[in-house]
Every structure is written in C-alpha cells, then in structure tokens.
Amino acid sequence: MLRYLVRRIFYAGPILLGVCLATFALFYLSVSPEQMARRNISAKNPTQAQIRDWLVARGYDKPLQEQFTRHARSLFLLDFGKSDSTGEPIAQRLRQGAVPSLIVGSGVLFGSVGASVILALFVAAFRGTYVDRWATVLCVAGMSVTVLVFIIAGQYLFGKLLVWFPLAGYQSGIGGLRFAVLPILVGVASALGANVRFYRTVILDEMGKDYVRTARAKGVSEPRVLFVHVLKNAAIPILTSFVLSLPFVVTGSLLLESFFGIPGIGSYMVDAIDGQDFAVVRAMVFLGTVLYLVGAVLTDVSYALVDPRVRLE
Amino acid sequence: MSVLEVVGLRTLLRVESAEAPVVDDVSFSISPGRTLGLVGESGCGKSMVAQSVMQLLPPPARIVAGEVMLEGRDLLGLRPAQMRDVRGRRMGMIFQNPMEALNPTLTVGYQIRESIFAHGRGVGRELRSRTLQMLREVEIEDAEGVAAKYPHELSGGMRQRVAIAMALANRPAALIADEPTTALDATVQAAILRLITRLQREMGLAVLLISHDLGVVNEAADDVAVMYLGQIVESGPVDDVLASPAHPYTQALFASRASGLSRTRRLATIEGVAPDAGSWPSGCRFHPRCACAQEICRTIAPGEVGEGSRRALCHFAKLGAGNAK
Amino acid sequence: MILADCLAGLVVAACALALIHMLRSPLWSRAVSGFRRRPGAMFAVAVLGLYSLVAIADSFVLPARAGQPPETILDKLFARPQERTYSAPLAERTSEATPQPLLGRHILGTDGLGNDVLYRTLKGVRTAFLIGGATTLLVLPLALIFGLLAGYFGRWVDDAVQYVYTVFDSIPNILLLIAIMFVLGQGLLQMCLALGLTSWIGLCRIVRGETLKLRERGYVTSARALGYGSGRIIVRHILPNLLPILIIYATLSFSRLVLAEVILSYLQVGVPEYVGSWGNMIDAARLELTREPVIWWNLASATVAIFLLVFSLNVISDELRDGIDPSLRGA
C-alpha cells in the first residue's frame, strides 16, 4: 500500500510537469502580458503608463524564466499568489468558497449517484419491457436538454411559481441548507439521464454474466441477486465515474453556483472570467488538476476495497 | 418412480421478430440414482433443455408446452416464488465454466452459505458448519481456508468443486450438470466426474448430465439421449446405444469420434453444418446431412420407433441387435 | 466570415464522403436498413435532414443588392420586419404595458430587440453544425493519427502518446476548455480549436485500444509476414475496421459539442454575440422569465431547437451502435 502510494506520487511528477509546461504555453506564450493588461484594465484606452504599472504590480514584467518558476511554484506547491484584478490572495478566497462548494457539490454527487443507481437497478429489473424501453428514451431525452435549461426551469418552477425554495442566495449555518436544496435537486436532475443510462448498461452487462445464473440456480431471490451479486460487481465502473467527478465537489459547479448565487469556488471562477482575471483562472486549472490526480489514486484504492482481484502493488 | 420427468417440452426462442423452436417435443425421465447423458453438437438445444427445466431461460426464450415433473410436481405450473424455492433446494445446477460461474466479489464460503440461507435454512454457527461440511464432501481438505478465499484464488477444478457444493448444499433430489467438465483439464475432468458419481450414489441423486463429449457420457451416464436440432433423435441405455446406434446421426456422431485420433474427445465434424434455429429442414431434420437419406426423409418427419427401453426417430431405424455399425 | 465559409465547405464535403462510404459498405447498409423498421430512428433522420436543409440554406449567399449587406437564402426566406420589442407567438400586438400593433406576423414571436425568434433560432442551426462539424474534423485526424501510431508501433511512440494524453486528461475538461477560450478570446474558430483540443483524448484512447487489438489479428500478422509496409497495413487493414467506431463516436461527439457551445456562450467565453447561436439566445433569455408577463418563447424556441438536434443525434448514434456492434453498447 505504502509502496503503491509512493510510486503513484512518483508517477504524478512527470504529469504535473507536462501540465505545467502546457499551461505555461497557454497562459504566457499565447497571449502577451500587454494584451492581458489591456483586457484587465477597466479604462477604455489605457495609457502606456497604466499598462506598465499594472504589469509591474503583478510581476508580469519579469523575465520569462522567473515567470515560469512562479508558475511552477503555484502548481506544485499550490501557492497561488494574488488575484490579477482585486489583488487579494487567491488561496483565501478558495478557502472561503470551499465550504459552500463542498455542500452543494457533495449533495449533487451523492444525490445523483444514489438516485441514478436506484433508478438504473429498477430499470434493469424491467429489462426488455416497455418500462425499460421508455426509460431509455427518457434518459436520452434528458441527456439532450442543456444544463442551463434544467437550471432555469428548476429555478422558475420551484423558486418562483411554487416558492418551495429560495430562488438564489446563500447563508452559512444550518438555516442556509435550504438554499442548497434547489441547486442540488437541479444538479441531480440534469445528470440523471446520462447516469441512469450508463449504470443501466453496466448493470445489464453484469446481469448477463454466468455468476448471476448460478445465483438464480441456487434459488437466490431476485432482489438479492440485484442488490448483492450484481451491485457489488457493478461497483467498479460506478466508483470510477464517482471518483472522477470528485474534483468538481471542490471546484464546484460553475453554472449551478453562478445561477444560484452560491459564493463557492465555482462562482469565483465565473467572476474571474467576467473580470478577465488570469491569475484566478490559472489557479483553478491547477487546483482541478491536482484534485484529479488525487482522485485517480483514490479510484485505485477504492477498487482494491471493492474487488478482491485488485491488488495495490 | 422417476424423480425428474420431462414430457413434450417445447421452448421457443425469439430471433429478430420471429419465434423459432429450439427445444421441440423433448421427453425423458430420470430415476433416483440414475444419470441421463444428453449429447449432441453445440447449438442442438441441450443447454436450452437444462435451462427450461430450471426455468432459467434467457429473456428471448420461453417455454410454450410440456410438463416438467419433479418428484411428482409439475414445475411449469408453479408461481415464480415457488419455482425459486425449488431451485437450489430440490434441484441444483452446475455450469460449464467455473471461472465465470462464481461471483468474483464474494468469498467461496459466503456463496455456499447463501445457497443454504436463501431457503431460510440454518442460522449462524450451524450455517457455518454445514458450509464446511459441504466443502469437505466435495473433497476439499482445507475447508476453512478455502471458505475464506475468493474464487480467483482457486484453480478451475477447485471452483467446480465449490460449484457442486453450492448446488448440493440443500441435498436436492436432482442435479443438472451442464457441460460440467468441458472447461477443465483432462485429469481434473476425470476427478470431477468421479466426484459427481460418488455424490450421486451417496445422495441418491437423479442427474441430467449434458455434454458434447461421448467419453464423458460413456463414463458417467446410465442412459443416453442424443439431441439433434431440438429433438431427441435416439435414446436408451448407454451401453446398448453405444454398441449399436440406430439413428444415422448417432452413428455418424460415434463414427466421427472413432475415426479421429483416439485422443480427441471432442466431436470431429460430420458432413455439413447444423443449421440455425428457425431454418430447420422439412421432413427429417437430419436428411441434408444424412448419408442414407431417401425421398421419404425429405418430406415426411419420422415418428418415434421404440423397442424396450430404446427409442429412435428415423424412418429406417433398426433397433435391437445386429444393425449396421 | 470567409474562414467560416471554408469550414462550412469542409464540413459538407466530409459529411458527403461519410455518407457515400456508408451507403457502399454492406455493414452500414444493413444497419441503415434496420432504421426503416424503427420509427424513432426515422424521426431522427428526418429531423437531421431538416436541420441540414436549414444550414445549407443559410450557407448560400444571394447576390447582394447595392448598399445592402449580403443575404443568405435563409435570410431572404425568414427575415421579418424588426419590431419595437417583445411580442408573443402569433400575437398582433407587442407585449408592452401599452401594446402597439406589429409590423408583421411572427410565428414564434419576437425578442427584446424586436427580432423574429424563429429566424434567430434557425440562424443558430448553422453555427451548431459548424461547431460540431469543424471540431469533429479537427478531432478525427488528431485522434486517428496519434491513436494509430501509438497502437501500431507501441514502445516509445505509445509511451509518448500516452504521456501527452494523460497530461491533457489530468486537467478537468471544463476548466481546460474555459482556460483556452479565455486566453484565445471569443470566436467560432477559437471555439472549435478549444473543443477539439479537449475532446480528442477520448477517441484517441479508443483508437489506440482498437488498433492494439487489430494488430494481433491473423490477417494483420500475415500481411506483415508477407512483407507489406506499415503504412499499407494501417491504411488497408486497420483503418477500415476502425471506421464504424469513428462514425459512431463522431455522431455522439457532435451532440456533446452542440451542448458545450451553449454552456460556453453562457459563460461569455463562447461565440461572440453577433453570431446567431442558441447559447447566446438562452443567455439572453434567462432573465426574461422574471419579467411580467413572462417571456418564455425565446427560451423555449432555443431549447426545443437544441433538444431536437441533440436528441436525434443521440438516437442515431445509438441505433448505429446497436446495428453495427452491440458489444459497444454504452460506450
């Protein structure tokens, strides 16, 4: 186990280096600092002096090697520096945003996996019947509606017409949870189509395997076949998709947070895009990458927990 | 009095939008302590018979006619929950591929226990001791060690022993073995066959042994039924049928085995290929591949000819001693 | 705009080639003939055909009159007089506090600037096709070349390709997409580039895996034993076997790209506002629901337009997959 972790960290090095180079090329070589400054300074026609000041204040006037060191530092040590537009430390904003993002993000993640797996099991139990056929059509239909429409319609229906939940906003503490309900519901609903379809395929795949027939031949009841035998084997692909979406629990859903006015990391990113804040966008890309790599390790660990055939070597 | 009796079983399989028979008017019966070997080429419907008897058919297939009597009870009239209770308790089944037939994520011990408690029998310590006892009965020495293992940690032969333990854990009256040794090495095959025969003697089981391997049937079965395209074309005591096959298909089947290297246990080819379900020839189904087919074979389906315990489905079947070998 | 026209030409040519290939190969014609018996598939094909007609009509420029901007056939057919402000579908007056008579009839009403909603919705078709088509054109060769090389030659080539896509894959897709668009700025071409750079990895991985499998097939081994060159083996023996997967993947990615455009445009990093696109329509429409009376037709038109296209594409790719290779189900 320890050896496995050490090796994984060792492997992550070159990948992080690659990400570092690719993002450096993207953020520093494909736009000149001057362009950055022009887009960031709010004045219509900034003077040369204004641009110079802006560049000096944010350290974009330094030679390229030095910029690269700073860039690499922020990726490897997660030392993000200061925002280009407001000048406040990015790490502080990320810490503030983490809790709201975590609440909404984990709600969406657990809610959608739970709901999708249950629905998929239900649909799989009715395989080959009209229930199954129409459920599949519904899933494809759900996949074909953009998230935006889910959000706008959800907000309109539950927030404005029925007034079950507040339209938008956020409050810390237990009372604030009611603000999280609608975004979570909308997030779960928008992911349902694709998830149910995927899990259904996974589950049906497992149901066609020989061990299911063996279990039935032993006289095991159908619910037991589904919930014990099939689900345990279907857990691996389900876990993969679960862990792969872990980074978004922290980075938050950009759209959900910005629509519902939740002051999480996601809406910080959306604000940064609006404010042409390069430093924040960079920081978010790094954060996402590191979380992704951590998630990959977690996936392997969880495989080993679920599947006795997998050994972490 | 037979334990398992199948009468006029007919099973249809849906292919595209049409339904075609895959098991057509199949009848047989097995007495306690006896083994019926069901042989035939792949695709002839052997496994479909087994799955029809267990009512474990894949969704595109369904039983449309016949009776499956187990200990005097017609299984086809049972409700699904009743049938579930019969499976694993009064009738066990083992499958061809022990690599795939066990759940990879559950321990061997759990899977055997489950087969007992699925029928609400035994709790706690008793469950555990019966599991270990079952493992010992299938000649696994380190029962406790094996019970804690996962299927992938066992060899193919061991897994098939575990599968047998699961199938027999509730002391059923009948065992259906669908190609139980096909996926195993020759030496292991023999050991598994001996094990099945031994347990059969001890428990007085009626065994339906499905195989494409005549050697296996010859070794372990008392009676044999030869299947071709969904029908049993010949049946009788194994020694009689082997000594003097009456149906041209049976003859060809045996000849192909004899003509090949003596080591080859699998069937060598018979001229032509068995057609798919749904495109079976008219008249006698074997006529396009039959060496001695006459005009009548092309048009009229043969009726059953019987003498003593032997049956054959051929216009020219000569039962009894002295027919062509 | 010239660039967009070139892209449009390329997309049409590629679609035509794909169609010709499909009609000639027996594998596909069997899958396609299965369509006739399925009403869902027929519906999807019909929708796609209709959309294609609109996109084509929006691609041919009529000779411009003096002093007028050039118009496409679509502009000519569906342009309606500009109204003052919102009006409901088929209304005769505007939706103002004091309704004013309209200059013309608008089947789907008008938006806040008085533009005909049907016309704007139809204008989005070409943009969606361009983004879906051009990006797919970028993704296919990229993924094919890298995937084939990695799968066929193995060893260090494979290591290098795998390294490159693992690096790209480690950056969460949406973040990378936004970052690229953010740096490059809004625009149709930028968007195709960004979407292309983020979506080639999935296909590349599939192509690599398939090539690895095909490489070990008997006919490839025997071709090698006969001394055929690698290029010939790849083109004659491996590529044709990859085509079904490629076409299924292309259909599927097309629909994903259409959806991605909407989200990026909402985040202000998509296509610029003067390009008619569904993302921009929804972006503009999201605040209209809070008005009194509710302005729903703008949002509804864009939503239905997107839904029909994406749904049809999804249905078609499902049907093709089932028809060609049921083992790919759920891929």
PDB file of C-alpha atoms in Angstrom, chain A residues 127 209-222 224 228-230 232-233 306-311, chain B residues 51 54 56 84 87-88 91 93 95 97 100-106 110-111 114-115 117-119 150 152 166:
ATOM      1  CA  ARG A 127     -35.300  -5.114 -18.908  1.00  0.00           C
ATOM      2  CA  LYS A 209     -22.822 -12.878 -16.560  1.00  0.00           C
ATOM      3  CA  ASP A 210     -22.732 -16.512 -15.551  1.00  0.00           C
ATOM      4  CA  TYR A 211     -22.496 -15.930 -11.821  1.00  0.00           C
ATOM      5  CA  VAL A 212     -25.956 -14.363 -11.879  1.00  0.00           C
ATOM      6  CA  ARG A 213     -27.350 -17.522 -13.429  1.00  0.00           C
ATOM      7  CA  THR A 214     -25.561 -19.554 -10.763  1.00  0.00           C
ATOM      8  CA  ALA A 215     -27.103 -17.420  -8.050  1.00  0.00           C
ATOM      9  CA  ARG A 216     -30.554 -17.899  -9.543  1.00  0.00           C
ATOM     10  CA  ALA A 217     -29.950 -21.624  -9.841  1.00  0.00           C
ATOM     11  CA  LYS A 218     -29.283 -21.641  -6.093  1.00  0.00           C
ATOM     12  CA  GLY A 219     -32.713 -20.140  -5.583  1.00  0.00           C
ATOM     13  CA  VAL A 220     -31.492 -16.710  -4.524  1.00  0.00           C
ATOM     14  CA  SER A 221     -34.303 -14.181  -4.689  1.00  0.00           C
ATOM     15  CA  GLU A 222     -34.325 -11.594  -7.435  1.00  0.00           C
ATOM     16  CA  ARG A 224     -30.859 -10.314  -3.568  1.00  0.00           C
ATOM     17  CA  VAL A 228     -25.879  -8.241  -3.518  1.00  0.00           C
ATOM     18  CA  HIS A 229     -24.484 -10.007  -6.540  1.00  0.00           C
ATOM     19  CA  VAL A 230     -24.911  -7.530  -9.373  1.00  0.00           C
ATOM     20  CA  LYS A 232     -21.193  -5.481  -5.860  1.00  0.00           C
ATOM     21  CA  ASN A 233     -19.738  -6.272  -9.277  1.00  0.00           C
ATOM     22  CA  VAL A 306     -14.427  -3.449  -3.659  1.00  0.00           C
ATOM     23  CA  ASP A 307     -12.825  -6.007  -5.912  1.00  0.00           C
ATOM     24  CA  PRO A 308     -10.775  -8.737  -4.227  1.00  0.00           C
ATOM     25  CA  ARG A 309      -8.995  -9.407  -7.515  1.00  0.00           C
ATOM     26  CA  VAL A 310      -7.378  -5.983  -7.486  1.00  0.00           C
ATOM     27  CA  ARG A 311      -4.207  -5.686  -5.503  1.00  0.00           C
TER      28      ARG A 311
ATOM     29  CA  GLN B  51     -32.398 -24.058 -18.696  1.00  0.00           C
ATOM     30  CA  MET B  54     -34.646 -24.952 -14.283  1.00  0.00           C
ATOM     31  CA  LEU B  56     -33.660 -20.032 -16.093  1.00  0.00           C
ATOM     32  CA  ARG B  84     -37.364 -20.066  -6.855  1.00  0.00           C
ATOM     33  CA  ARG B  87     -34.202 -24.175  -7.431  1.00  0.00           C
ATOM     34  CA  GLY B  88     -31.257 -24.931  -5.221  1.00  0.00           C
ATOM     35  CA  MET B  91     -32.935 -29.311  -7.857  1.00  0.00           C
ATOM     36  CA  MET B  93     -27.449 -26.999 -11.240  1.00  0.00           C
ATOM     37  CA  PHE B  95     -22.459 -24.885 -15.168  1.00  0.00           C
ATOM     38  CA  ASN B  97     -17.395 -22.501 -16.917  1.00  0.00           C
ATOM     39  CA  GLU B 100     -17.269 -17.338 -14.615  1.00  0.00           C
ATOM     40  CA  ALA B 101     -19.930 -19.157 -12.681  1.00  0.00           C
ATOM     41  CA  LEU B 102     -18.854 -17.953  -9.259  1.00  0.00           C
ATOM     42  CA  ASN B 103     -19.281 -14.370  -8.141  1.00  0.00           C
ATOM     43  CA  PRO B 104     -15.786 -12.860  -8.132  1.00  0.00           C
ATOM     44  CA  THR B 105     -16.509 -10.391  -5.360  1.00  0.00           C
ATOM     45  CA  LEU B 106     -17.886 -12.787  -2.724  1.00  0.00           C
ATOM     46  CA  TYR B 110     -20.393 -16.899   1.595  1.00  0.00           C
ATOM     47  CA  GLN B 111     -21.603 -18.252  -1.712  1.00  0.00           C
ATOM     48  CA  GLU B 114     -26.082 -18.219   0.653  1.00  0.00           C
ATOM     49  CA  SER B 115     -27.328 -21.279  -1.118  1.00  0.00           C
ATOM     50  CA  PHE B 117     -29.918 -19.474   3.800  1.00  0.00           C
ATOM     51  CA  ALA B 118     -31.643 -18.447   0.552  1.00  0.00           C
ATOM     52  CA  HIS B 119     -34.088 -21.172   1.543  1.00  0.00           C
ATOM     53  CA  TYR B 150     -12.270 -15.641  -3.314  1.00  0.00           C
ATOM     54  CA  HIS B 152      -9.979 -16.112  -8.355  1.00  0.00           C
ATOM     55  CA  MET B 166     -23.307 -24.935  -3.744  1.00  0.00           C
TER      56      MET B 166
END
